[in-house]
Amino acid sequence: MAISRYRWQIVLIAVAIAVPVAGWGWQQWQQQRALSAARQALTAGNFESCLQQLAPLENSQTLQPLLNNCRWQRSQQLAAAGQYPQALQLVLLIPTSDRQAPKAQAAAQQWSERVRTEAEQQFLAGNWSAAQQLLKSLPEGTPLTPTASALLAQWQQQWQQDSQAIAQAQAALSQARWWDVDRALLALSDHPYWQPQAQSLRQQAQQSIQQLAQQRPNAAAVAEDGTAIAETVGEAELEPRFRQYLAQGLPDYEAWQRACQDLGGQVIDRGPESFCSRDRPS
């Protein structure tokens, strides 16, 4: 017997109600199943599994306390293994409203400082690429002052400046421009990686200057262009007269010239250097 139109309407209404209810029931069952598995993983200390179970449900407000607990516990595991950037990624997800927030914020501060300290150690040891990688590994929102990006920019500028100063000093040494070695190194910072190299370059330049002076045994000084200054007037003699002329209002260079002349000398200019010599330069 054919089903009447009225009965068909009832069937359709029943189906329309049953399908959403069944879907909601299936979703609730899946959620309870994931929740149960997450709690078991948390109890067993398998915090990574706990996070995996809750990942599809992380937008559920009712599961936030459990999720943040798993995040906190897993972040501690990672930090204990020295994986501070990964630990920070998790702990920074814990909102300030959660009960774990005070501990999470304190840990984030401590772990970020450890990464910064390790990066600084690498930087000072001359491992610039390793220092860069450490700073870049810190997630957004890491509580550092100055920030990781600011530190990176500051250290990069210092590294470039120091490496350039060393390169210029090395070039001056190889080209026998020994006086330029020390000038190039004036731009160098007190970075412990570069300072031993700078000291070595200074010593080599000084040795070359001394060898040049030995080749001119009658010279009291050797100018930057390699010429000999026969007899120079010492600063101990020049200084009192120089001060007298300064007190009279003469400019520095003129006061020095007058002091040199008073002592029977003449000013010999050699590039950036000047000498008060009692004899003609050779």
Coordinates of N, CA, C and O in Angstrom, one line a residue, residues 10-188:
I10 N 6.4 13.1 7.6 CA 6.8 12.7 8.9 C 8.2 12.1 8.9 O 9.1 12.3 9.7
V11 N 8.4 11.2 7.9 CA 9.7 10.5 7.7 C 10.8 11.5 7.4 O 11.9 11.5 8.0
L12 N 10.6 12.5 6.5 CA 11.5 13.5 6.2 C 11.9 14.4 7.4 O 13.1 14.7 7.6
I13 N 10.9 14.7 8.2 CA 11.2 15.5 9.4 C 12.0 14.7 10.4 O 13.0 15.2 11.0
A14 N 11.7 13.4 10.5 CA 12.5 12.6 11.4 C 13.9 12.5 11.0 O 14.9 12.5 11.8
V15 N 14.1 12.3 9.7 CA 15.5 12.2 9.2 C 16.2 13.5 9.4 O 17.4 13.6 9.8
A16 N 15.5 14.7 9.1 CA 16.2 16.0 9.3 C 16.6 16.2 10.7 O 17.6 16.9 11.0
I17 N 15.9 15.6 11.7 CA 16.3 15.8 13.1 C 17.3 14.8 13.4 O 18.3 15.1 14.2
A18 N 17.2 13.6 13.0 CA 18.1 12.5 13.4 C 19.5 12.7 12.9 O 20.5 12.5 13.6
V19 N 19.7 13.3 11.7 CA 21.1 13.4 11.1 C 21.9 14.4 11.9 O 23.0 14.1 12.3
P20 N 21.4 15.6 12.2 CA 22.3 16.5 13.0 C 22.5 16.0 14.4 O 23.6 16.2 15.0
V21 N 21.5 15.3 15.0 CA 21.6 14.8 16.3 C 22.7 13.7 16.3 O 23.6 13.6 17.2
A22 N 22.7 12.9 15.3 CA 23.7 11.8 15.2 C 25.1 12.4 15.0 O 26.1 11.9 15.6
G23 N 25.2 13.5 14.1 CA 26.4 14.1 13.9 C 27.0 14.7 15.2 O 28.2 14.6 15.5
W24 N 26.1 15.4 16.0 CA 26.5 16.0 17.3 C 26.9 14.9 18.2 O 27.9 15.1 18.9
G25 N 26.2 13.8 18.2 CA 26.6 12.7 19.1 C 27.9 12.1 18.8 O 28.7 11.8 19.6
W26 N 28.2 12.0 17.4 CA 29.5 11.4 17.0 C 30.6 12.4 17.4 O 31.6 12.0 17.9
Q27 N 30.3 13.7 17.3 CA 31.3 14.7 17.6 C 31.6 14.6 19.1 O 32.8 14.7 19.6
Q28 N 30.6 14.5 19.9 CA 30.7 14.4 21.4 C 31.5 13.1 21.8 O 32.3 13.2 22.7
W29 N 31.2 12.1 21.1 CA 31.9 10.8 21.4 C 33.4 10.9 21.0 O 34.3 10.5 21.8
Q30 N 33.7 11.6 19.9 CA 35.1 11.8 19.5 C 35.8 12.7 20.5 O 37.0 12.4 20.8
Q31 N 35.1 13.7 20.9 CA 35.7 14.6 21.9 C 36.0 13.9 23.2 O 37.1 14.1 23.8
Q32 N 35.1 13.2 23.7 CA 35.3 12.4 24.9 C 36.4 11.4 24.8 O 37.1 11.2 25.8
R33 N 36.4 10.8 23.6 CA 37.5 9.8 23.4 C 38.9 10.5 23.4 O 39.8 10.0 24.1
A34 N 39.0 11.7 22.7 CA 40.3 12.4 22.7 C 40.6 12.9 24.1 O 41.8 12.9 24.5
L35 N 39.6 13.4 24.8 CA 39.8 13.9 26.2 C 40.3 12.8 27.1 O 41.2 13.0 27.9
S36 N 39.7 11.6 27.0 CA 40.1 10.5 27.8 C 41.6 10.1 27.5 O 42.4 9.9 28.4
A37 N 41.9 10.1 26.2 CA 43.3 9.7 25.8 C 44.3 10.7 26.3 O 45.4 10.4 26.7
A38 N 43.9 12.0 26.2 CA 44.8 13.1 26.6 C 45.0 13.0 28.1 O 46.2 13.2 28.6
R39 N 44.0 12.7 28.9 CA 44.2 12.6 30.4 C 45.1 11.4 30.7 O 45.9 11.5 31.6
Q40 N 44.9 10.4 30.0 CA 45.8 9.2 30.2 C 47.2 9.5 29.9 O 48.1 9.1 30.6
A41 N 47.4 10.2 28.8 CA 48.8 10.6 28.4 C 49.4 11.5 29.4 O 50.6 11.4 29.7
L42 N 48.6 12.5 29.9 CA 49.1 13.4 30.9 C 49.5 12.7 32.2 O 50.6 12.9 32.7
T43 N 48.7 11.7 32.6 CA 49.0 11.0 33.8 C 50.2 10.1 33.6 O 51.0 9.9 34.5
A44 N 50.4 9.6 32.4 CA 51.6 8.7 32.1 C 52.8 9.5 31.8 O 53.9 9.0 31.7
G45 N 52.7 10.9 31.8 CA 53.9 11.7 31.5 C 54.2 11.8 30.1 O 55.3 12.3 29.7
N46 N 53.3 11.4 29.2 CA 53.5 11.5 27.7 C 52.8 12.8 27.3 O 51.8 12.7 26.6
F47 N 53.5 13.9 27.5 CA 52.9 15.2 27.3 C 52.8 15.5 25.8 O 51.9 16.3 25.4
E48 N 53.7 15.0 25.0 CA 53.6 15.2 23.6 C 52.3 14.6 23.0 O 51.6 15.1 22.2
S49 N 52.0 13.3 23.5 CA 50.8 12.6 23.0 C 49.6 13.4 23.5 O 48.6 13.5 22.8
C50 N 49.7 13.9 24.7 CA 48.6 14.7 25.2 C 48.2 15.9 24.3 O 47.1 16.2 24.0
L51 N 49.3 16.6 23.8 CA 49.1 17.7 22.9 C 48.5 17.2 21.6 O 47.7 17.9 21.0
Q52 N 49.0 16.1 21.1 CA 48.5 15.6 19.8 C 47.0 15.2 19.9 O 46.3 15.5 19.0
Q53 N 46.6 14.7 21.0 CA 45.2 14.3 21.2 C 44.3 15.5 21.2 O 43.2 15.5 20.7
L54 N 44.8 16.6 21.8 CA 44.0 17.8 22.0 C 44.1 18.8 20.9 O 43.3 19.7 20.8
A55 N 45.0 18.6 19.9 CA 45.2 19.5 18.8 C 44.0 19.8 18.1 O 43.7 20.9 17.7
P56 N 43.2 18.8 17.7 CA 41.9 19.1 16.9 C 40.9 19.8 17.7 O 39.9 20.3 17.2
L57 N 41.0 19.8 19.1 CA 40.0 20.4 19.9 C 40.5 21.6 20.7 O 39.9 22.1 21.6
E58 N 41.6 22.2 20.2 CA 42.3 23.3 20.9 C 41.4 24.6 21.0 O 41.7 25.4 21.8
N59 N 40.4 24.7 20.2 CA 39.5 25.8 20.2 C 38.4 25.7 21.2 O 37.6 26.6 21.4
S60 N 38.3 24.5 21.8 CA 37.2 24.2 22.8 C 37.6 24.9 24.1 O 38.6 24.6 24.7
Q61 N 36.8 25.8 24.6 CA 37.0 26.5 25.8 C 37.1 25.6 27.0 O 37.8 25.8 28.0
T62 N 36.3 24.6 27.0 CA 36.2 23.7 28.2 C 37.5 22.9 28.3 O 37.8 22.4 29.4
L63 N 38.2 22.7 27.2 CA 39.4 21.9 27.3 C 40.7 22.7 27.5 O 41.8 22.2 27.6
Q64 N 40.6 24.1 27.6 CA 41.7 24.9 27.7 C 42.6 24.6 29.0 O 43.8 24.6 28.9
P65 N 42.0 24.4 30.1 CA 42.9 24.1 31.3 C 43.7 22.9 31.1 O 44.9 22.9 31.4
L66 N 43.1 21.8 30.5 CA 43.9 20.6 30.3 C 45.0 20.8 29.2 O 46.1 20.4 29.3
L67 N 44.6 21.5 28.2 CA 45.5 21.8 27.1 C 46.7 22.6 27.6 O 47.9 22.3 27.3
N68 N 46.5 23.6 28.4 CA 47.6 24.5 28.9 C 48.4 23.7 29.9 O 49.6 24.0 30.0
N69 N 47.8 22.8 30.6 CA 48.6 22.0 31.5 C 49.6 21.1 30.7 O 50.8 20.9 31.1
C70 N 49.1 20.5 29.6 CA 50.0 19.7 28.7 C 51.1 20.6 28.1 O 52.2 20.1 28.0
R71 N 50.7 21.8 27.7 CA 51.7 22.7 27.2 C 52.8 23.0 28.2 O 54.0 23.0 27.9
W72 N 52.4 23.3 29.4 CA 53.3 23.6 30.5 C 54.3 22.4 30.8 O 55.5 22.6 30.8
Q73 N 53.7 21.2 30.9 CA 54.5 20.1 31.2 C 55.5 19.7 30.1 O 56.6 19.4 30.3
R74 N 55.0 19.8 28.8 CA 55.8 19.5 27.7 C 56.9 20.5 27.5 O 58.1 20.2 27.2
S75 N 56.6 21.8 27.8 CA 57.7 22.8 27.7 C 58.8 22.6 28.7 O 60.0 22.8 28.4
Q76 N 58.4 22.1 29.9 CA 59.5 21.8 30.9 C 60.4 20.7 30.4 O 61.6 20.7 30.7
Q77 N 59.7 19.7 29.8 CA 60.5 18.6 29.2 C 61.5 19.1 28.2 O 62.7 18.7 28.2
L78 N 61.1 19.9 27.3 CA 61.9 20.4 26.3 C 63.1 21.3 26.8 O 64.2 21.2 26.4
A79 N 62.7 22.1 27.8 CA 63.7 23.0 28.5 C 64.8 22.1 29.2 O 66.0 22.4 29.1
A80 N 64.4 21.0 29.8 CA 65.3 20.2 30.5 C 66.3 19.5 29.5 O 67.4 19.2 29.9
A81 N 65.8 19.4 28.3 CA 66.7 18.8 27.2 C 67.5 19.8 26.5 O 68.2 19.5 25.5
G82 N 67.4 21.1 27.0 CA 68.1 22.2 26.4 C 67.5 22.8 25.1 O 68.1 23.6 24.4
Q83 N 66.3 22.4 24.8 CA 65.6 22.8 23.6 C 64.7 24.0 24.0 O 63.5 24.0 23.9
Y84 N 65.4 25.1 24.3 CA 64.7 26.3 24.8 C 63.8 27.0 23.8 O 62.7 27.4 24.2
P85 N 64.2 27.1 22.5 CA 63.3 27.8 21.6 C 62.0 27.0 21.4 O 60.9 27.6 21.4
Q86 N 62.0 25.7 21.4 CA 60.8 24.8 21.3 C 60.0 25.0 22.5 O 58.7 25.0 22.5
A87 N 60.6 25.0 23.7 CA 59.9 25.2 25.0 C 59.2 26.5 25.0 O 58.1 26.6 25.5
L88 N 59.9 27.5 24.5 CA 59.3 28.9 24.5 C 58.0 28.9 23.6 O 57.1 29.6 23.9
Q89 N 58.1 28.2 22.5 CA 57.0 28.2 21.5 C 55.7 27.7 22.2 O 54.6 28.2 22.0
L90 N 55.8 26.7 23.1 CA 54.7 26.2 23.8 C 54.3 27.1 25.0 O 53.1 27.4 25.1
V91 N 55.2 27.5 25.8 CA 54.9 28.2 27.0 C 54.3 29.6 26.7 O 53.5 30.1 27.4
L92 N 54.6 30.2 25.5 CA 54.1 31.5 25.1 C 52.6 31.4 24.6 O 51.9 32.4 24.5
L93 N 52.2 30.1 24.4 CA 50.8 29.9 24.0 C 49.8 29.9 25.2 O 48.6 30.0 25.1
I94 N 50.4 29.8 26.4 CA 49.5 29.8 27.6 C 49.0 31.2 27.9 O 49.9 32.1 28.1
P95 N 47.7 31.4 28.0 CA 47.2 32.8 28.2 C 47.4 33.2 29.6 O 47.6 32.4 30.5
T96 N 47.4 34.5 29.8 CA 47.6 35.1 31.1 C 46.5 34.8 32.1 O 46.6 34.9 33.3
S97 N 45.3 34.4 31.6 CA 44.2 34.0 32.4 C 44.3 32.6 33.0 O 43.5 32.2 33.9
D98 N 45.2 31.8 32.5 CA 45.3 30.4 32.9 C 46.1 30.3 34.2 O 46.9 31.2 34.5
R99 N 45.8 29.3 35.0 CA 46.4 29.2 36.3 C 47.9 28.9 36.2 O 48.7 29.1 37.2
Q100 N 48.3 28.4 35.0 CA 49.8 28.1 34.8 C 50.5 29.4 34.4 O 51.8 29.3 34.3
A101 N 49.8 30.5 34.2 CA 50.4 31.7 33.6 C 51.6 32.2 34.4 O 52.7 32.5 33.8
P102 N 51.5 32.4 35.8 CA 52.7 32.9 36.5 C 54.0 32.1 36.3 O 55.0 32.7 36.1
K103 N 53.8 30.8 36.4 CA 55.0 29.9 36.2 C 55.5 30.0 34.8 O 56.7 30.0 34.5
A104 N 54.5 30.0 33.8 CA 54.9 30.1 32.4 C 55.6 31.4 32.1 O 56.6 31.3 31.3
Q105 N 55.2 32.5 32.6 CA 55.9 33.7 32.3 C 57.3 33.8 32.9 O 58.2 34.3 32.3
A106 N 57.4 33.3 34.1 CA 58.7 33.3 34.8 C 59.7 32.3 34.0 O 60.9 32.7 33.8
A107 N 59.2 31.2 33.5 CA 60.0 30.3 32.7 C 60.4 30.9 31.4 O 61.5 30.7 31.0
A108 N 59.5 31.6 30.8 CA 59.8 32.2 29.5 C 60.9 33.2 29.6 O 61.8 33.3 28.8
Q109 N 60.9 34.0 30.7 CA 61.9 35.0 30.9 C 63.3 34.3 31.1 O 64.3 34.6 30.6
Q110 N 63.2 33.2 31.9 CA 64.5 32.5 32.2 C 65.1 31.8 31.0 O 66.3 31.9 30.7
W111 N 64.2 31.1 30.2 CA 64.7 30.4 29.1 C 65.2 31.3 28.0 O 66.2 31.0 27.3
S112 N 64.5 32.4 27.8 CA 64.9 33.4 26.7 C 66.3 34.0 27.1 O 67.1 34.2 26.2
E113 N 66.5 34.2 28.4 CA 67.8 34.8 28.8 C 68.9 33.7 28.6 O 70.1 34.1 28.3
R114 N 68.6 32.5 28.8 CA 69.6 31.4 28.5 C 70.0 31.3 27.1 O 71.2 31.1 26.7
V115 N 69.0 31.5 26.2 CA 69.3 31.5 24.8 C 70.1 32.7 24.4 O 71.1 32.6 23.7
R116 N 69.8 33.8 25.0 CA 70.6 35.0 24.7 C 72.0 34.9 25.2 O 73.0 35.3 24.5
T117 N 72.2 34.3 26.4 CA 73.5 34.1 26.9 C 74.3 33.1 26.1 O 75.5 33.4 25.8
E118 N 73.7 32.1 25.6 CA 74.4 31.1 24.7 C 74.8 31.8 23.4 O 75.9 31.6 22.9
A119 N 73.9 32.6 22.9 CA 74.1 33.3 21.6 C 75.3 34.3 21.8 O 76.2 34.4 20.9
E120 N 75.3 35.0 22.9 CA 76.4 35.9 23.2 C 77.8 35.2 23.3 O 78.8 35.7 22.9
Q121 N 77.8 34.0 24.0 CA 79.0 33.3 24.1 C 79.5 32.8 22.7 O 80.7 32.9 22.5
Q122 N 78.6 32.4 21.9 CA 79.0 32.1 20.5 C 79.5 33.3 19.8 O 80.5 33.2 19.0
F123 N 78.9 34.4 19.9 CA 79.3 35.6 19.3 C 80.7 36.1 19.7 O 81.6 36.4 18.9
L124 N 81.0 36.0 21.0 CA 82.3 36.4 21.6 C 83.4 35.4 21.2 O 84.5 35.8 21.2
A125 N 83.0 34.2 20.9 CA 83.9 33.2 20.5 C 84.3 33.2 19.1 O 85.1 32.5 18.6
G126 N 83.6 34.1 18.3 CA 83.8 34.2 16.9 C 82.9 33.4 16.0 O 83.0 33.3 14.8
N127 N 81.9 32.7 16.7 CA 81.0 31.9 15.9 C 79.7 32.7 15.6 O 78.6 32.5 16.1
W128 N 79.9 33.6 14.7 CA 78.8 34.5 14.3 C 77.6 33.8 13.8 O 76.4 34.2 14.1
S129 N 77.8 32.9 12.9 CA 76.6 32.2 12.3 C 75.8 31.4 13.3 O 74.6 31.4 13.3
A130 N 76.5 30.8 14.3 CA 75.8 30.1 15.4 C 75.0 31.0 16.3 O 73.9 30.7 16.7
A131 N 75.6 32.2 16.5 CA 74.9 33.2 17.3 C 73.6 33.7 16.6 O 72.6 33.9 17.2
Q132 N 73.8 33.9 15.3 CA 72.6 34.3 14.5 C 71.5 33.2 14.6 O 70.3 33.6 14.7
Q133 N 71.9 32.0 14.4 CA 70.9 30.9 14.4 C 70.1 30.9 15.7 O 68.9 30.7 15.7
L134 N 70.8 31.0 16.8 CA 70.2 31.0 18.1 C 69.2 32.1 18.3 O 68.1 31.9 18.7
L135 N 69.6 33.3 17.9 CA 68.7 34.5 18.1 C 67.5 34.3 17.2 O 66.4 34.7 17.6
K136 N 67.7 33.9 15.9 CA 66.6 33.7 15.0 C 65.6 32.6 15.4 O 64.5 32.5 14.9
S137 N 66.1 31.7 16.2 CA 65.3 30.5 16.7 C 64.2 30.9 17.7 O 63.3 30.2 18.0
L138 N 64.4 32.1 18.3 CA 63.5 32.5 19.4 C 62.1 32.9 18.7 O 62.1 33.7 17.8
P139 N 61.0 32.4 19.3 CA 59.7 32.7 18.7 C 59.3 34.2 18.9 O 59.8 34.8 19.8
E140 N 58.3 34.6 18.2 CA 57.8 35.9 18.3 C 57.2 36.1 19.7 O 56.5 35.2 20.2
G141 N 57.4 37.2 20.4 CA 56.9 37.4 21.7 C 57.8 37.0 22.8 O 57.4 37.1 24.0
T142 N 59.0 36.5 22.5 CA 60.0 36.2 23.5 C 60.3 37.4 24.4 O 60.7 38.4 23.8
P143 N 60.2 37.3 25.7 CA 60.4 38.4 26.6 C 61.9 38.7 26.8 O 62.5 38.4 27.8
L144 N 62.5 39.4 25.8 CA 63.9 39.8 25.9 C 64.0 41.4 25.7 O 63.3 42.0 24.9
T145 N 64.9 42.0 26.5 CA 65.2 43.4 26.4 C 66.7 43.6 26.3 O 67.4 43.3 27.3
P146 N 67.3 44.1 25.2 CA 66.5 44.4 24.0 C 66.0 43.1 23.3 O 66.4 42.0 23.6
T147 N 65.2 43.3 22.3 CA 64.6 42.2 21.6 C 65.7 41.4 20.8 O 66.8 41.9 20.6
A148 N 65.3 40.2 20.4 CA 66.2 39.4 19.7 C 66.6 40.1 18.4 O 67.8 40.0 17.9
S149 N 65.7 40.7 17.7 CA 66.0 41.4 16.4 C 66.9 42.6 16.6 O 67.8 42.8 15.8
A150 N 66.7 43.3 17.8 CA 67.6 44.4 18.1 C 69.0 43.9 18.4 O 70.0 44.5 17.9
L151 N 69.1 42.9 19.1 CA 70.4 42.3 19.4 C 71.1 41.8 18.1 O 72.3 42.0 17.9
L152 N 70.4 41.2 17.3 CA 70.9 40.7 16.0 C 71.5 41.8 15.2 O 72.6 41.7 14.6
A153 N 70.7 42.9 15.1 CA 71.2 44.1 14.3 C 72.4 44.7 14.9 O 73.4 45.1 14.2
Q154 N 72.5 44.8 16.3 CA 73.6 45.4 17.0 C 74.9 44.6 16.8 O 75.9 45.1 16.5
W155 N 74.7 43.3 17.0 CA 75.9 42.4 16.8 C 76.4 42.3 15.4 O 77.6 42.2 15.1
Q156 N 75.4 42.3 14.5 CA 75.8 42.3 13.0 C 76.6 43.5 12.7 O 77.6 43.4 11.9
Q157 N 76.2 44.7 13.1 CA 76.9 45.9 12.8 C 78.3 45.8 13.4 O 79.3 46.2 12.8
Q158 N 78.5 45.4 14.7 CA 79.8 45.3 15.3 C 80.7 44.3 14.6 O 81.9 44.5 14.4
W159 N 80.1 43.1 14.2 CA 80.9 42.1 13.5 C 81.4 42.6 12.2 O 82.6 42.4 11.8
Q160 N 80.6 43.3 11.4 CA 81.0 43.9 10.1 C 82.1 44.9 10.3 O 83.0 45.0 9.6
Q161 N 81.9 45.8 11.3 CA 82.9 46.8 11.6 C 84.2 46.2 12.0 O 85.3 46.7 11.4
D162 N 84.2 45.3 12.8 CA 85.5 44.7 13.3 C 86.1 43.9 12.2 O 87.4 44.0 12.0
S163 N 85.4 43.1 11.4 CA 86.0 42.3 10.4 C 86.6 43.2 9.3 O 87.6 42.9 8.7
Q164 N 85.9 44.3 9.0 CA 86.4 45.3 8.1 C 87.7 45.9 8.5 O 88.7 46.1 7.8
A165 N 87.8 46.3 9.8 CA 89.0 46.9 10.4 C 90.2 45.9 10.3 O 91.3 46.3 9.9
I166 N 89.9 44.6 10.6 CA 91.0 43.6 10.5 C 91.4 43.4 9.0 O 92.6 43.3 8.7
A167 N 90.5 43.4 8.1 CA 90.8 43.2 6.7 C 91.6 44.4 6.2 O 92.6 44.2 5.4
Q168 N 91.3 45.6 6.6 CA 92.1 46.8 6.2 C 93.5 46.8 6.8 O 94.4 47.2 6.1
A169 N 93.6 46.3 8.0 CA 94.9 46.3 8.6 C 95.8 45.2 7.9 O 97.0 45.4 7.7
Q170 N 95.2 44.1 7.6 CA 95.9 43.0 6.9 C 96.4 43.5 5.5 O 97.5 43.2 5.1
A171 N 95.5 44.3 4.8 CA 95.9 44.8 3.5 C 97.0 45.8 3.6 O 98.0 45.8 2.8
A172 N 97.0 46.6 4.7 CA 98.0 47.6 4.9 C 99.4 46.9 5.2 O 100.4 47.3 4.7
L173 N 99.3 45.8 5.9 CA 100.5 45.1 6.3 C 101.1 44.4 5.0 O 102.3 44.5 4.8
S174 N 100.3 43.8 4.2 CA 100.8 43.2 3.0 C 101.3 44.1 2.0 O 102.1 43.8 1.1
Q175 N 100.9 45.4 2.0 CA 101.4 46.4 1.1 C 102.5 47.3 1.7 O 102.8 48.3 1.1
A176 N 103.0 46.8 2.8 CA 104.1 47.6 3.5 C 103.7 49.0 3.9 O 104.5 49.9 4.1
R177 N 102.4 49.2 4.2 CA 101.9 50.4 4.7 C 101.8 50.2 6.2 O 100.7 50.2 6.8
W178 N 102.9 50.1 6.9 CA 102.9 49.7 8.3 C 102.2 50.7 9.3 O 101.6 50.3 10.2
W179 N 102.4 52.0 8.9 CA 101.7 53.0 9.8 C 100.2 52.9 9.7 O 99.5 53.3 10.6
D180 N 99.7 52.4 8.6 CA 98.3 52.4 8.4 C 97.6 51.2 9.1 O 96.4 51.1 9.3
V181 N 98.5 50.3 9.6 CA 97.9 49.1 10.3 C 97.2 49.6 11.6 O 96.1 49.2 11.9
D182 N 98.0 50.4 12.4 CA 97.4 50.8 13.6 C 96.2 51.8 13.4 O 95.2 51.7 14.2
R183 N 96.2 52.6 12.3 CA 95.1 53.4 12.0 C 93.8 52.6 11.8 O 92.8 53.0 12.2
A184 N 94.0 51.6 11.0 CA 92.8 50.7 10.6 C 92.2 50.1 11.9 O 91.0 49.9 12.0
L185 N 93.1 49.7 12.8 CA 92.6 49.0 14.0 C 92.0 50.0 15.0 O 91.5 49.5 16.0
L186 N 92.1 51.3 14.8 CA 91.4 52.2 15.7 C 89.9 52.0 15.7 O 89.2 52.3 16.7
A187 N 89.4 51.5 14.6 CA 87.9 51.3 14.5 C 87.5 50.0 15.2 O 86.3 49.7 15.2
L188 N 88.4 49.2 15.7 CA 88.1 47.9 16.2 C 87.5 48.0 17.6 O 88.0 48.8 18.4

